[in-house]
Short mmCIF file of C-alpha atoms in Angstrom, two decimals:
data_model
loop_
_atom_site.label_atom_id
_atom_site.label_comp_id
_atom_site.label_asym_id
_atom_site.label_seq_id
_atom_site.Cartn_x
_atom_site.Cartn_y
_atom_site.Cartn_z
CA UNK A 106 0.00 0.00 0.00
CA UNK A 107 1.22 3.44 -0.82
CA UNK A 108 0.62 5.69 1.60
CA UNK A 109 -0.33 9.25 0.86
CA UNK A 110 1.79 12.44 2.38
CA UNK A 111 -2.13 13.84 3.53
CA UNK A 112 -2.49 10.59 5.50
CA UNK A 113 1.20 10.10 6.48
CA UNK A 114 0.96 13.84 8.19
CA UNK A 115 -2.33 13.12 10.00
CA UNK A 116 -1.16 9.93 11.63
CA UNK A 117 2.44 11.81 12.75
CA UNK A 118 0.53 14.83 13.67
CA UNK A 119 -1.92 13.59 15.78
CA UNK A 120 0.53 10.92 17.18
CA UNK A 121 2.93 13.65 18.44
CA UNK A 122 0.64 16.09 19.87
CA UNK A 123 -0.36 12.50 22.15
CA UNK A 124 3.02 11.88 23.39
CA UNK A 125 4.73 15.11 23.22
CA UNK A 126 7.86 13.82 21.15
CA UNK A 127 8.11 14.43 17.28
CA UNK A 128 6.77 11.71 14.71
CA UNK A 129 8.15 10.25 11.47
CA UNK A 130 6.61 8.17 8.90
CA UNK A 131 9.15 6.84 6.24
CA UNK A 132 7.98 4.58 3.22
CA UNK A 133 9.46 1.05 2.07
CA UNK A 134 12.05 3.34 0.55
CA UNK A 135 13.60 4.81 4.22
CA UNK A 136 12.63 8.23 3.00
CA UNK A 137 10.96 10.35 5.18
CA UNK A 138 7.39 10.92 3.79
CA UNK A 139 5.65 12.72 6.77
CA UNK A 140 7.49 14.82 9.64
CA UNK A 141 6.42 16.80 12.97
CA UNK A 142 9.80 18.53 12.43
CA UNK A 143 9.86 20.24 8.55
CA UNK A 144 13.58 19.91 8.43
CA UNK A 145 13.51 16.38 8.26
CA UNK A 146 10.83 16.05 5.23
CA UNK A 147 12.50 14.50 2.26
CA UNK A 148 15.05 12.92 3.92
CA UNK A 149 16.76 9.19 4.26
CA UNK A 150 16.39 7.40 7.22
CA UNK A 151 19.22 4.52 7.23
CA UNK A 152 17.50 3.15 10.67
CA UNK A 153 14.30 2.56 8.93
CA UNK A 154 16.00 1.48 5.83
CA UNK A 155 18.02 -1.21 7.87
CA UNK A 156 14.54 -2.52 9.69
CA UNK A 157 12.88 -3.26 6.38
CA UNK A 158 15.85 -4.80 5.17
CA UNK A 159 16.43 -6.75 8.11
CA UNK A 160 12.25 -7.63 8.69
CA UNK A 161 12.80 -6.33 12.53
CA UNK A 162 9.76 -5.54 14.96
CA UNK A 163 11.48 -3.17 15.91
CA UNK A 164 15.13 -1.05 15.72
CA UNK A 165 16.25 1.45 18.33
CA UNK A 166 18.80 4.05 17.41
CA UNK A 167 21.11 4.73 20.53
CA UNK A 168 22.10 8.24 19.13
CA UNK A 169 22.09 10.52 16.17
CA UNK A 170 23.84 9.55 13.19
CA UNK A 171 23.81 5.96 14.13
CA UNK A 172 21.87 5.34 11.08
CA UNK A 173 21.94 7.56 7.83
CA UNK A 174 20.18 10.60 8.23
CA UNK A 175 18.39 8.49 11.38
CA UNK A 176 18.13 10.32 15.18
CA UNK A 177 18.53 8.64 18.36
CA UNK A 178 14.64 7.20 18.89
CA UNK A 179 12.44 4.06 18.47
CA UNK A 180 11.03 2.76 14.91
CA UNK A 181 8.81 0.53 14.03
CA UNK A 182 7.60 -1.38 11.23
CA UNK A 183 3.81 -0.49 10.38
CA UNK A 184 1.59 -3.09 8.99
CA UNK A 185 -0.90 -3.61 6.72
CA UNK A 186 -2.74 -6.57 5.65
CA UNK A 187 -0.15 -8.68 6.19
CA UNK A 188 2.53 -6.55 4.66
CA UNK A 189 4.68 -3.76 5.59
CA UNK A 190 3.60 -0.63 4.31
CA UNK A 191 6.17 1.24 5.61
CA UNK A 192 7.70 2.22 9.05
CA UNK A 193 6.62 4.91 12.01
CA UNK A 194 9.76 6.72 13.77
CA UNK A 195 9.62 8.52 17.90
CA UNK A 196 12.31 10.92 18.36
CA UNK A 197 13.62 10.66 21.65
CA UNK A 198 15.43 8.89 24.27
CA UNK A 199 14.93 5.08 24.09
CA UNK A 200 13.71 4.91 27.52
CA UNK A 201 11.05 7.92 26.85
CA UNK A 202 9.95 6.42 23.93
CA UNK A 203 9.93 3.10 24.74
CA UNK A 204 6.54 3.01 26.40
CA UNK A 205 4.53 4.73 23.66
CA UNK A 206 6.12 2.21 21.29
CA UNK A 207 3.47 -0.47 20.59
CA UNK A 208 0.48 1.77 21.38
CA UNK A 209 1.78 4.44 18.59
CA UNK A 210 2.43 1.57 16.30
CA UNK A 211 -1.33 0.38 16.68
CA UNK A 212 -2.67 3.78 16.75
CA UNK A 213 -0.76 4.27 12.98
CA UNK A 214 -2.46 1.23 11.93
CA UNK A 215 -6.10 1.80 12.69
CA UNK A 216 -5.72 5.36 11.80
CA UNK A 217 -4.22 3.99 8.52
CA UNK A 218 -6.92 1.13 7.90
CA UNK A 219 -9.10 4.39 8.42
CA UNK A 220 -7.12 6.54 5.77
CA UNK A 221 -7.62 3.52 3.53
CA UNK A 222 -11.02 3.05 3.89
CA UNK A 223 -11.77 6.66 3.02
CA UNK A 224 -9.51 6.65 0.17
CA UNK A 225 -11.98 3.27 -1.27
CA UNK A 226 -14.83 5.47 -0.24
CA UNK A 227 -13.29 8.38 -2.25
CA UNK A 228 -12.47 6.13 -5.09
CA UNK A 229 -15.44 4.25 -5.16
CA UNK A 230 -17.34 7.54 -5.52
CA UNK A 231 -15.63 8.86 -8.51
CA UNK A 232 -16.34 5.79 -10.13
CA UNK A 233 -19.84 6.18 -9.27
CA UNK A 234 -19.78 9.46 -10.53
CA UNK A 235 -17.69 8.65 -13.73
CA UNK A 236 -20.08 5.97 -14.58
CA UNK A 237 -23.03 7.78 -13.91
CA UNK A 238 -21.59 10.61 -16.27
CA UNK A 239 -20.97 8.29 -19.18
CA UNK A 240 -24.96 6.83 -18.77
CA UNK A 241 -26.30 9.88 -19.24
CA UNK A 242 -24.74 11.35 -22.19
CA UNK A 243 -23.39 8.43 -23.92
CA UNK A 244 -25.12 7.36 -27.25
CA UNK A 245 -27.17 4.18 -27.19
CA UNK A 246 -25.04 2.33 -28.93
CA UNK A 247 -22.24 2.59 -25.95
CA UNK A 248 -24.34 1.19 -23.64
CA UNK A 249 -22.74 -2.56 -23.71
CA UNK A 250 -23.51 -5.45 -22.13
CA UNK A 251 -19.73 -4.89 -20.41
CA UNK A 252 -21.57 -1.07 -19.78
CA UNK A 253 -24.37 -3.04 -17.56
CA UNK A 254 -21.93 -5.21 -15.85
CA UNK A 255 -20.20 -2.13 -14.49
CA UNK A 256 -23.18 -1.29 -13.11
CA UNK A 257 -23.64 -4.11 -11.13
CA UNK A 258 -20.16 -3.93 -9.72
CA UNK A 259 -21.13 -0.30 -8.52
CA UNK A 260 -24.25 -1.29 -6.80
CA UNK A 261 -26.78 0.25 -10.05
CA UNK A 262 -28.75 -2.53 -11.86
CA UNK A 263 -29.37 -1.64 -15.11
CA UNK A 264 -31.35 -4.97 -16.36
CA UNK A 265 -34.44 -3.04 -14.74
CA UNK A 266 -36.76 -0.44 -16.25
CA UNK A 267 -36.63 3.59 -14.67
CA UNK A 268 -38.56 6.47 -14.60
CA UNK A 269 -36.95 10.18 -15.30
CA UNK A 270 -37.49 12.69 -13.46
CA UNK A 271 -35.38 16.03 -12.78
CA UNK A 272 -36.00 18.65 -9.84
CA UNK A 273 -34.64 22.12 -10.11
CA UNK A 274 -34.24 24.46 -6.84
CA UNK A 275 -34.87 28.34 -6.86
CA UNK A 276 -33.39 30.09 -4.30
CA UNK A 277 -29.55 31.44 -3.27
CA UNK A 278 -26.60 29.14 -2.19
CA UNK A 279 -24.09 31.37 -1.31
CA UNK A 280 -23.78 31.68 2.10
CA UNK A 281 -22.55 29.00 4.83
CA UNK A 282 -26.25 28.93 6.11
CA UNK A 283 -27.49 28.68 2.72
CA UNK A 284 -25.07 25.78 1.89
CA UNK A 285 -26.36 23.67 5.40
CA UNK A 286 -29.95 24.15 3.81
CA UNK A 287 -29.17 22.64 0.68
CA UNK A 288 -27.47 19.76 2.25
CA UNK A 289 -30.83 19.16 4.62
CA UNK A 290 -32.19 19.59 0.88
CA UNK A 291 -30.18 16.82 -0.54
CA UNK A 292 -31.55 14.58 2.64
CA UNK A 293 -34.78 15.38 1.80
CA UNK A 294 -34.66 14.39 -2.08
CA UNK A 295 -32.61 11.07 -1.43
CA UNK A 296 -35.19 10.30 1.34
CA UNK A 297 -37.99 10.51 -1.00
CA UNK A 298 -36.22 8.99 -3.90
CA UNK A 299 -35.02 5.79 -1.66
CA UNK A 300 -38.25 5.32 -0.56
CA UNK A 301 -39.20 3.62 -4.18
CA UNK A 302 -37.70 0.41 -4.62
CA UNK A 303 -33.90 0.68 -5.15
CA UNK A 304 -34.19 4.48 -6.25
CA UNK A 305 -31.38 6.50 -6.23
CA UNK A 306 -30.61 10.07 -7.73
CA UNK A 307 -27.36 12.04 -9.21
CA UNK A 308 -26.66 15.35 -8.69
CA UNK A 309 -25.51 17.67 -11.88
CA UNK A 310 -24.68 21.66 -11.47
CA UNK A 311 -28.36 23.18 -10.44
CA UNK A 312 -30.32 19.81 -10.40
CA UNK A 313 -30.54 16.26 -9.45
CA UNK A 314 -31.59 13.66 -11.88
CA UNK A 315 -33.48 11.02 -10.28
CA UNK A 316 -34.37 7.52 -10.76
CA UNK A 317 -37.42 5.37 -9.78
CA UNK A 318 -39.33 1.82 -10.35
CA UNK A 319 -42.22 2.67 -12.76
CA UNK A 320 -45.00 4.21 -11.36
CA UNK A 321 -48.51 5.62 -12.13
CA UNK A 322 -48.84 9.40 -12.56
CA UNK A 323 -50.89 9.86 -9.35
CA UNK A 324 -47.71 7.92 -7.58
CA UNK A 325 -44.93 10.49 -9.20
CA UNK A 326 -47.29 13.57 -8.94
CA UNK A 327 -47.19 12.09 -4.91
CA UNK A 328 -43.44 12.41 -4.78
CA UNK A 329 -43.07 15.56 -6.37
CA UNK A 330 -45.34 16.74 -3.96
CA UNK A 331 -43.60 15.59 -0.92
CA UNK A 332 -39.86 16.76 -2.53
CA UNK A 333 -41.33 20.11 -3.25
CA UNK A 334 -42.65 20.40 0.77
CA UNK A 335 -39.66 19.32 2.36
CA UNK A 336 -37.35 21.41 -0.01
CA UNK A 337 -39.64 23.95 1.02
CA UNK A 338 -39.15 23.74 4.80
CA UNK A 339 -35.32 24.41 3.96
CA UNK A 340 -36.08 27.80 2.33
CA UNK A 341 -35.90 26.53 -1.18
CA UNK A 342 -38.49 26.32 -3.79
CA UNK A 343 -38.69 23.22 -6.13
CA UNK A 344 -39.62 22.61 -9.92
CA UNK A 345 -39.92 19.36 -11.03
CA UNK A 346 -39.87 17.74 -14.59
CA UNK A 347 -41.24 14.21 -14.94
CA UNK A 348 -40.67 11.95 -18.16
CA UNK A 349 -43.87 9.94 -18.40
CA UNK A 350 -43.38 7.09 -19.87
CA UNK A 351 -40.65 3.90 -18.26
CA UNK A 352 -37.36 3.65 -19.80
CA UNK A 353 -34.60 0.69 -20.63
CA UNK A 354 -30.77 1.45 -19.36
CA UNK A 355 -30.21 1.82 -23.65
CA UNK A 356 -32.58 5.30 -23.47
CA UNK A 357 -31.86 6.56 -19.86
CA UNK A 358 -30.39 9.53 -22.09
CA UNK A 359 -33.64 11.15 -24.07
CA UNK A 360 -35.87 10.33 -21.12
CA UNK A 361 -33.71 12.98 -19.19
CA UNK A 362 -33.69 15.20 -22.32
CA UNK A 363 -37.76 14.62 -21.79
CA UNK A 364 -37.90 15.51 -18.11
CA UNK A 365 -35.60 18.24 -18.78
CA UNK A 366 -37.88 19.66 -20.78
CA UNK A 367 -41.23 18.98 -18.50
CA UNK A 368 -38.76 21.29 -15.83
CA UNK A 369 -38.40 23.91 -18.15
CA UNK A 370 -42.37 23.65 -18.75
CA UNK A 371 -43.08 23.78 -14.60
CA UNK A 372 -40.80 26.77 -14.30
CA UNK A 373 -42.97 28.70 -17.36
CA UNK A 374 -45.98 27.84 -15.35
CA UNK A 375 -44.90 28.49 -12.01
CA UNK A 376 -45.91 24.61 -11.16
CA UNK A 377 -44.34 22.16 -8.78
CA UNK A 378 -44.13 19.57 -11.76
CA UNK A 379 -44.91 18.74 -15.02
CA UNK A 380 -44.85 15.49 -17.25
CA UNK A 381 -43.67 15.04 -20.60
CA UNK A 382 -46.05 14.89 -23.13
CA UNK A 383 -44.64 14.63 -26.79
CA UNK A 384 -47.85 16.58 -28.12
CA UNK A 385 -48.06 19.86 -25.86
CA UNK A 386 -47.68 22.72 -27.32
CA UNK A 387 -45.62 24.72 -25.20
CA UNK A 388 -42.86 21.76 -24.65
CA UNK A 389 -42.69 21.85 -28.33
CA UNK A 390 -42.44 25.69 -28.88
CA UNK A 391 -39.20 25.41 -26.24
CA UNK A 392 -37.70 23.51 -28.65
CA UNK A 393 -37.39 26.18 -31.39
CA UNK A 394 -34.69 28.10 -31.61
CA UNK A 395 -34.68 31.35 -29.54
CA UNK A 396 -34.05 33.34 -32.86
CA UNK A 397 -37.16 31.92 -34.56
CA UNK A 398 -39.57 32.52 -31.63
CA UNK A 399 -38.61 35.77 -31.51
CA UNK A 400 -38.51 36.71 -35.03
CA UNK A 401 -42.41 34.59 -35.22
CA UNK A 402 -43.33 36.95 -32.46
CA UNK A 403 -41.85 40.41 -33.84
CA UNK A 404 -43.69 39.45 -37.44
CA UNK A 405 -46.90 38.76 -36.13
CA UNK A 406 -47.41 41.57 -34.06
CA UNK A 407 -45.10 43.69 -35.83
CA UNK A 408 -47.55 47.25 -35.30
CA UNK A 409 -47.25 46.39 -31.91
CA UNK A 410 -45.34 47.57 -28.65
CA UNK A 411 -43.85 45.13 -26.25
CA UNK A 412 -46.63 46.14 -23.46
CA UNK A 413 -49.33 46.17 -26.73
CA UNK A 414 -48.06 42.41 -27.25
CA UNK A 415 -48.17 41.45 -23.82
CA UNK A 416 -51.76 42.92 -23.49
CA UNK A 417 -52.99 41.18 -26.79
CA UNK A 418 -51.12 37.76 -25.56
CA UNK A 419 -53.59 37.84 -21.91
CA UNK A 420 -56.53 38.44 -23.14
CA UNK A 421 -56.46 35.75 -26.20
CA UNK A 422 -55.36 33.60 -23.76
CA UNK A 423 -58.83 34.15 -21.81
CA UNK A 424 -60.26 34.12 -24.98
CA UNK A 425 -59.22 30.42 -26.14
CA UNK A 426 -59.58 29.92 -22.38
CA UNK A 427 -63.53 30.43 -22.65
CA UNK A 428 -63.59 28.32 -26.23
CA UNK A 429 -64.00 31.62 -27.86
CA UNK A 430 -67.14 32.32 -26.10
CA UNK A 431 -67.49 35.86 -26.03
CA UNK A 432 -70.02 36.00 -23.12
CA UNK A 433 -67.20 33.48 -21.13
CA UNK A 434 -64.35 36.09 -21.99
CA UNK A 435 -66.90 39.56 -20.82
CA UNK A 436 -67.65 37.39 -17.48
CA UNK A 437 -64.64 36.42 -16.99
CA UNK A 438 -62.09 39.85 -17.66
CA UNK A 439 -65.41 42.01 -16.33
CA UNK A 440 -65.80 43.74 -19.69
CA UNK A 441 -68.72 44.20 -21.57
CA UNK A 442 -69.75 42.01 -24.68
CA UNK A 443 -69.55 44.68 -27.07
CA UNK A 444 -65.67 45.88 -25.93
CA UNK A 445 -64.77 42.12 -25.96
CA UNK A 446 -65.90 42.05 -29.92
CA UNK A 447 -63.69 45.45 -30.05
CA UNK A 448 -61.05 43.91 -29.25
CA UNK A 449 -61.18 41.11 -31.57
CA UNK A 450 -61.78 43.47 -34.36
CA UNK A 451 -58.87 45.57 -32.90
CA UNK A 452 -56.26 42.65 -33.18
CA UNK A 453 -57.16 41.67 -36.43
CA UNK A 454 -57.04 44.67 -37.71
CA UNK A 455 -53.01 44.54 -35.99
CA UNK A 456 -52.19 41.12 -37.11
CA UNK A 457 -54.23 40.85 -40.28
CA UNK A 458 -55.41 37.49 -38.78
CA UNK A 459 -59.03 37.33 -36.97
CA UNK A 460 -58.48 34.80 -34.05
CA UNK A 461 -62.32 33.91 -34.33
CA UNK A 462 -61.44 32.05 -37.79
CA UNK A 463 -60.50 28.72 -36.94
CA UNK A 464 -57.11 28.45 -39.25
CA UNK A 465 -55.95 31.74 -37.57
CA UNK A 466 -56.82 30.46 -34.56
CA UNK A 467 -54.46 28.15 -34.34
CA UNK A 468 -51.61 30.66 -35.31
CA UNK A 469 -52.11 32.47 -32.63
CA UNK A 470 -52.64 29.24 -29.97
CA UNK A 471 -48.91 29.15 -31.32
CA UNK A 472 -47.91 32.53 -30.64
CA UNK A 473 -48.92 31.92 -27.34
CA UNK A 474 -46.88 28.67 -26.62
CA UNK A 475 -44.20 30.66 -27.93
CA UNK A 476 -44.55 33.96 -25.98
CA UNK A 477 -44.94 32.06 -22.60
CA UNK A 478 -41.47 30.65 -23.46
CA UNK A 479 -40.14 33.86 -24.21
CA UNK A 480 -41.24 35.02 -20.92
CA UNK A 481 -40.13 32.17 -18.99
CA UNK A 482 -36.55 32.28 -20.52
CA UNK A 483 -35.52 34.36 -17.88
CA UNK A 484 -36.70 32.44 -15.05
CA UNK A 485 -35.41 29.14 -16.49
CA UNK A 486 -31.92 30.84 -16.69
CA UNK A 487 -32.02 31.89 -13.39
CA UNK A 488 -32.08 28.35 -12.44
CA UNK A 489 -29.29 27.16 -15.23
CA UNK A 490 -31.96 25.24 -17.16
#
C-alpha cells in the first residue's frame, strides 16, 4: 500500500501532539514521507531502511547519526494486511519512547486502515460518478452489455426499467447557512427517492436527476409533492420535470432530455411539476430556436409595442380559455360584450389574422406557446436550465 503524504501527516501529527515527542513516517524506501519537524521532510532514514531490510519488529537508534540521516529514537515497522507498508519513527530517548512504542504503532495502523477506507470510499465515488456521467450522455449504442456489468459492480442494476425525473431548486446558495440548507435539501430528495424500490438520484450543477421503479402518474405527482414540501421547509423552492413514460438502461439519455424539458415547462408555469407529453404545445415551442420565436413573435405583431403584445397575448389567452365564447371572456375579464368584440376586431385589424377564424386560430394558440417561453426564458436561466 502506498501511503499518501495527507495521511502520512495526519497519523504523525496527531501521534505527536499525544506523546509530546516528534513523529516520522518513512515509506518502504527509508525516505521520510511525513514529519512533525519540517527539516527532516525529504530525507533518508538509514534506521528505517536497515529494519525493512532486516524484517525487525522493531530497531532502536542509541544516538544521532547511528543510522543515515536516522536520530537517536524508536522505529517501528507499520503493517498492513499482512505486509509492511512502511515504518513509524519517535524521536527521543529510548527509555522515553519506549513506552509509547506499541500503542503508537497500533494507533498508525487503525488510523491507517481508516485513511484507507476513506480513500476506497473516495475512489469508489468517482467511479460512481464517472459511470453515472458516461450513462447519461453516452449514445445508445455505448451502452454494452460490459456497460451493464459495471453497473452491477457499482451497486446500479441496469437490467431493470426507470422512470426520469429532474428537480430544479430556486433560491440562493451562497452563504454558509445557505449551503447547510441545501445539504438538509439533498436529505430530503434522497429520502424521498429511496423510498421507491432501489431508487437512487445524481446530482448535476443546479439539479438532481433522479431515478425510480415505474410508477402511475398519481404515484410520481405524490413524490413531487412531498420533494417540493420538504425542499420547502429548507427555504428553497422546487420545480420538477417528470418523463412519463418507463425507460430501458439503452434510453436513460432522451428520457432525461424529456424531463428536462417537463422542468423547463413547470418553471414557465410556475408549477411544482410537469410530465412530458410529446404533443403539448408549449414543450414543443421550447424547442425552437430562440431566434425563430422571436422573429415569429416580432412578425406577427409587428404594429405592436412590447406592453401592446403582452396585453394582446392575456386576453387571447382568456379568450381560447372560454372556447372563444365571447359572453365566457366579458364574465370572466369584467368587460362588456360589445368591448370584448372590439377587441377582436382591434387585433385583427393589428395582425391581419381574426383569431375567431379557426385556421388563424391556431396561429395564434402558437404565438402563445411561444410567448410564454419567451417570458419564462428568464426564469429558467435563473435556475441554469
Amino acid at each position: 500500500m502506498n501511503i499518501s503524504h495527507d495521511s502520512a501527516m495526519r497519523i504523525v501529527t496527531e501521534m505527536s501532539s499525544i506523546i509530546g515527542h516528534d513523529v516520522n513516517m518513512m515509506d518502504e524506501r527509508g525516505v521520510i514521507i511525513a514529519s512533525t519537524d519540517p527539516e527532516r521532510l525529504g530525507a533518508f532514514h538509514g534506521g528505517a531502511r536497515e529494519l525493512l531490510r532486516q524484517g525487525l519488529g522493531e530497531l532502536v537508534v542509541t544516538c544521532d547519526g547511528e543510522y543515515p540521516g536516522a536520530r537517536q529514537g524508536i522505529n517501528l515497522p507499520v503493517c498492513f494486511e499482512g505486509a509492511t507498508a512502511g515504518v513509524i519513527g519517535i524521536t527521543g530517548r529510548g527509555e522515553e519512547v519506549q513506552q509509547y512504542s506499541q500503542i503508537i504503532k497500533k494507533m498508525t495502523e487503525i488510523l491507517l486502515l481508516d485513511s484507507w477506507g476513506e480513500r476506497q470510499k473516495q475512489l469508489r465515488a468517482a467511479m460512481w460518478s464517472q459511470f453515472m456521467e458516461e450513462w447519461l450522455f453516452s449514445a445508445e449504442e455505448l451502452i454494452t452489455d460490459r456497460f451493464v456489468e459495471r453497473g452491477l459492480e457499482l451497486g446500479i442494476d441496469l437490467r431493470k426499467p426507470f422512470q426520469i425525473f429532474v428537480v430544479a431548486l430556486e433560491g440562493s446558495a451562497a452563504t454558509a447557512d445557505e449551503q447547510e440548507r441545501l445539504g438538509r435539501v439533498e436529505e430530503q430528495i434522497r429520502a424521498v427517492v429511496r423510498a421507491s424500490a432501489d431508487g437512487f438520484y445524481y446530482k448535476l450543477p443546479f439539479r438532481y436527476v433522479c431515478f425510480v421503479s415505474p410508477a402511475s402518474e398519481e404515484k410520481l405527482r405524490e413524490m413531487a409533492g412531498r420533494i417540493g414540501e420538504n425542499v420547502a421547509r429548507c427555504g428553497f423552492r422546487s420545480f420538477i420535470g417528470i418523463d412519463a413514460e418507463p425507460v430501458d438502461c439503452r434510453h436513460v439519455r432522451g428520457a432525461c432530455d424529456r424531463a428536462g424539458k417537463a422542468l423547463r415547462a413547470a418553471v414557465r408555469n410556475g408549477e411544482c411539476c410537469a410530465f412530458y407529453d410529446g404533443v403539448d404545445l408549449e414543450i414543443l415551442a421550447g424547442e425552437v430556436p430562440l431566434k425563430a420565436r422571436q422573429d415569429f413573435i416580432a412578425h406577427l405583431f409587428h404594429g405592436c409595442s412590447e406592453r401592446g403584445r403582452g396585453e394582446i397575448m392575456d386576453f387571447l389567452s382568456v379568450y381560447f380559455h372560454g372556447n372563444g365564447s365571447i359572453q365566457a371572456v366579458a364574465k370572466a375579464l369584467c368587460l362588456h360584450k360589445n368591448t370584448v368584440q372590439y377587441r377582436l376586431r382591434r387585433i385583427h385589424k393589428l395582425t391581419r389574422l381574426d383569431p375567431r377564424d379557426l385556421r388563424n386560430a391556431a396561429v395564434f394558440e402558437i404565438a402563445l406557446a411561444i410567448h410564454k417561453t419567451l417570458r419564462s426564458d428568464a426564469a429558467a436561466g435563473a435556475l441554469h436550465l
